[in-house]
Amino acid sequence: MSMPIPRWLIGFAGVVYFFLHLPVLVLVVFSFNDSKFSVDWRGFTLQWYQRLLERPDILRGLKASLIVGGAATLISAVFGTLLALALARQRFRGRRMFEGFIYVPIVTPEIVTGISLLLLFALLKIPLGLTTITIAHVAFCISFVVIVVLARLEGMDENLEEAAMILGADEVTTFWKVTVPQLWPGILSGALLAFTMSFDDFVITSFVSGPGSSTLPIVVYGMVRKNVEPSINAISTIILLATAILIYLADRLARAK
Amino acid sequence: MGTMRERALAWLYTRPEARAWALLAPGGFWLIAFFLVPLLVMFAYSLMPRGIYGGVEPGFTLEHYTRFFDPLYLQVLKRTFAWSIACTVICLLLGYPVAYVIARSTRWRTLLLFLVVLPFWTSFLVRTFAMIFLMRDTGLFNSWMMKVGLIQEPLTILYTPFAVMAGLVYGFLPFMILPIYASLEKLDQSLLEAAEVLGARPAARFRQVTLPLSMPGVVAGSLLVFIPALGSFLTSDLLGGAKQVMIGNLVQNQFSSARNWPFGSAASFIVMALVLAAVTWYLRVRDAGVRIVPPK
């Protein structure tokens, strides 16, 4: 059936796409504008990018984000993969309930997660810093890893593992030589998603970060609140580019055979 | 070591439940200790009297919940609810046609889908800043409008309810489009052909075949927009200023300047309860799936 899509509908969709992409496009374009205050185009410049390098707070924020992101990704990738294996391959009491529980952190508003963790850390008198940020990030990243890895496990052939066992490999060998290699793209893709979530997170981080442990989004938020110099456009463009690359890689891996 | 390992393996073999628990333990511990327990702590805080210097004092009280009947806070609740619903409806009206066009297109489908997924993954903070860049008094919108001569003075857009609504819709629209697309894409074309053969006009075909069959997507999308809108904090904080407070801002405020932790916990718990209620409702509707299609 090849009924053409009505013209007005295409036009309408075009307007929506315009609305969806114009703001970020404008933001990126004006990160190269040679004017501090004007929104007129005054020529191409890279000075706002150079300015970023002169700001120690941004570099510190980037470093903090990379440390937290790296640690949170590693922990949530390992723990998340184990959880996915348990949910997909093992039978135990309360499995259904636990499976549902995995989705709760995803639907919980970030502000609720942030507040509740802040209260816990305050109660236990744990000082806020990179450690508490990492703990919080793992808590919301694990679920995403579990979901991605579970999807991969569902498409996997269990016969290969059985074959390995029949051929005399013990369970550990089978796990490392058969299960992990097959699962690898799923794990990596889950890890990249986790890193992206961690790298992007502002709301939860803002509650569990202490003085001197500001991640990049916290620094950028401070810049946005204070003034509106084009350096924000530049750092935003860099964040956009980094996220786009990570998501592209995650997507490629998730589709890998 | 070898014997240790073998012994451990043998033990796991004889007890399949133990193997499951070994896999579950690290992640399960993390989720319970750093997700579930904090929520319980938050609930406990919301039932305790407020301490003089922040924190709480031992005791039990419901005052933090009854405080929501104060007109000031009732208004914040109502506003949050009304805006979340308005945002959901606007996203539905904007998103459905887009999902429809993507599902019907052939050559451009991959690109069109990619263009919806892209903002999905773009930093929310960056996107919100992009809205500020467009809407502020000296922003691009005002500057262009003045250049064209439509306005003489810059319009105040930022820090109005309009700005917050635009920001919410801009932020959550992809969440609406994707599930609707997913259900439209699965739609059996032969049903539409049958309807056509039987003489149904395009409008009737849409109303009686396409729309009912895409309802699962509409419901899922509405939930995916409604939930984050309900708990949104950044959008109203950056685009709404001090006047357009939503419950997320109220919560945040109790933990920064107001230093009323138990009241903030109560507000936070109300958000969580509303979200869980919405999810439960969704699961009900989804499991009743077939019944969404109106009976003949």
mmCIF file of C-alpha atoms in Angstrom, chain B residues 7 27 29 34 50 57 75 89 95 115 129 136 163 170 177 188 199 203 218 222 227 236 242 266 281 285 291:
data_model
loop_
_atom_site.group_PDB
_atom_site.id
_atom_site.type_symbol
_atom_site.label_atom_id
_atom_site.label_comp_id
_atom_site.label_asym_id
_atom_site.label_seq_id
_atom_site.Cartn_x
_atom_site.Cartn_y
_atom_site.Cartn_z
ATOM 1 C CA ARG B 7 36.139 -27.082 46.347
ATOM 2 C CA GLY B 27 25.163 -5.629 42.349
ATOM 3 C CA PHE B 29 24.104 -5.268 47.595
ATOM 4 C CA PHE B 34 22.639 2.724 47.899
ATOM 5 C CA ARG B 50 12.856 19.054 62.219
ATOM 6 C CA GLU B 57 15.272 15.122 65.963
ATOM 7 C CA GLN B 75 -0.191 25.543 44.659
ATOM 8 C CA VAL B 89 -0.437 16.534 26.037
ATOM 9 C CA GLY B 95 5.067 13.806 18.682
ATOM 10 C CA LEU B 115 17.400 12.740 14.457
ATOM 11 C CA PHE B 129 21.414 26.085 28.252
ATOM 12 C CA ARG B 136 17.038 35.330 26.989
ATOM 13 C CA ALA B 163 9.808 29.266 28.939
ATOM 14 C CA TYR B 170 11.857 20.373 24.170
ATOM 15 C CA ILE B 177 8.027 9.965 19.665
ATOM 16 C CA ASP B 188 -0.125 -4.649 10.170
ATOM 17 C CA GLY B 199 -14.723 1.610 1.945
ATOM 18 C CA ALA B 203 -9.811 9.797 8.321
ATOM 19 C CA VAL B 218 0.761 6.496 23.230
ATOM 20 C CA SER B 222 2.847 9.596 27.902
ATOM 21 C CA ILE B 227 7.355 10.925 34.980
ATOM 22 C CA SER B 236 12.211 25.070 36.031
ATOM 23 C CA ALA B 242 12.407 31.947 41.383
ATOM 24 C CA ALA B 266 8.246 14.447 52.575
ATOM 25 C CA TRP B 281 -1.295 2.490 36.275
ATOM 26 C CA VAL B 285 -3.146 -0.619 31.139
ATOM 27 C CA ARG B 291 -8.923 -4.214 25.713
#
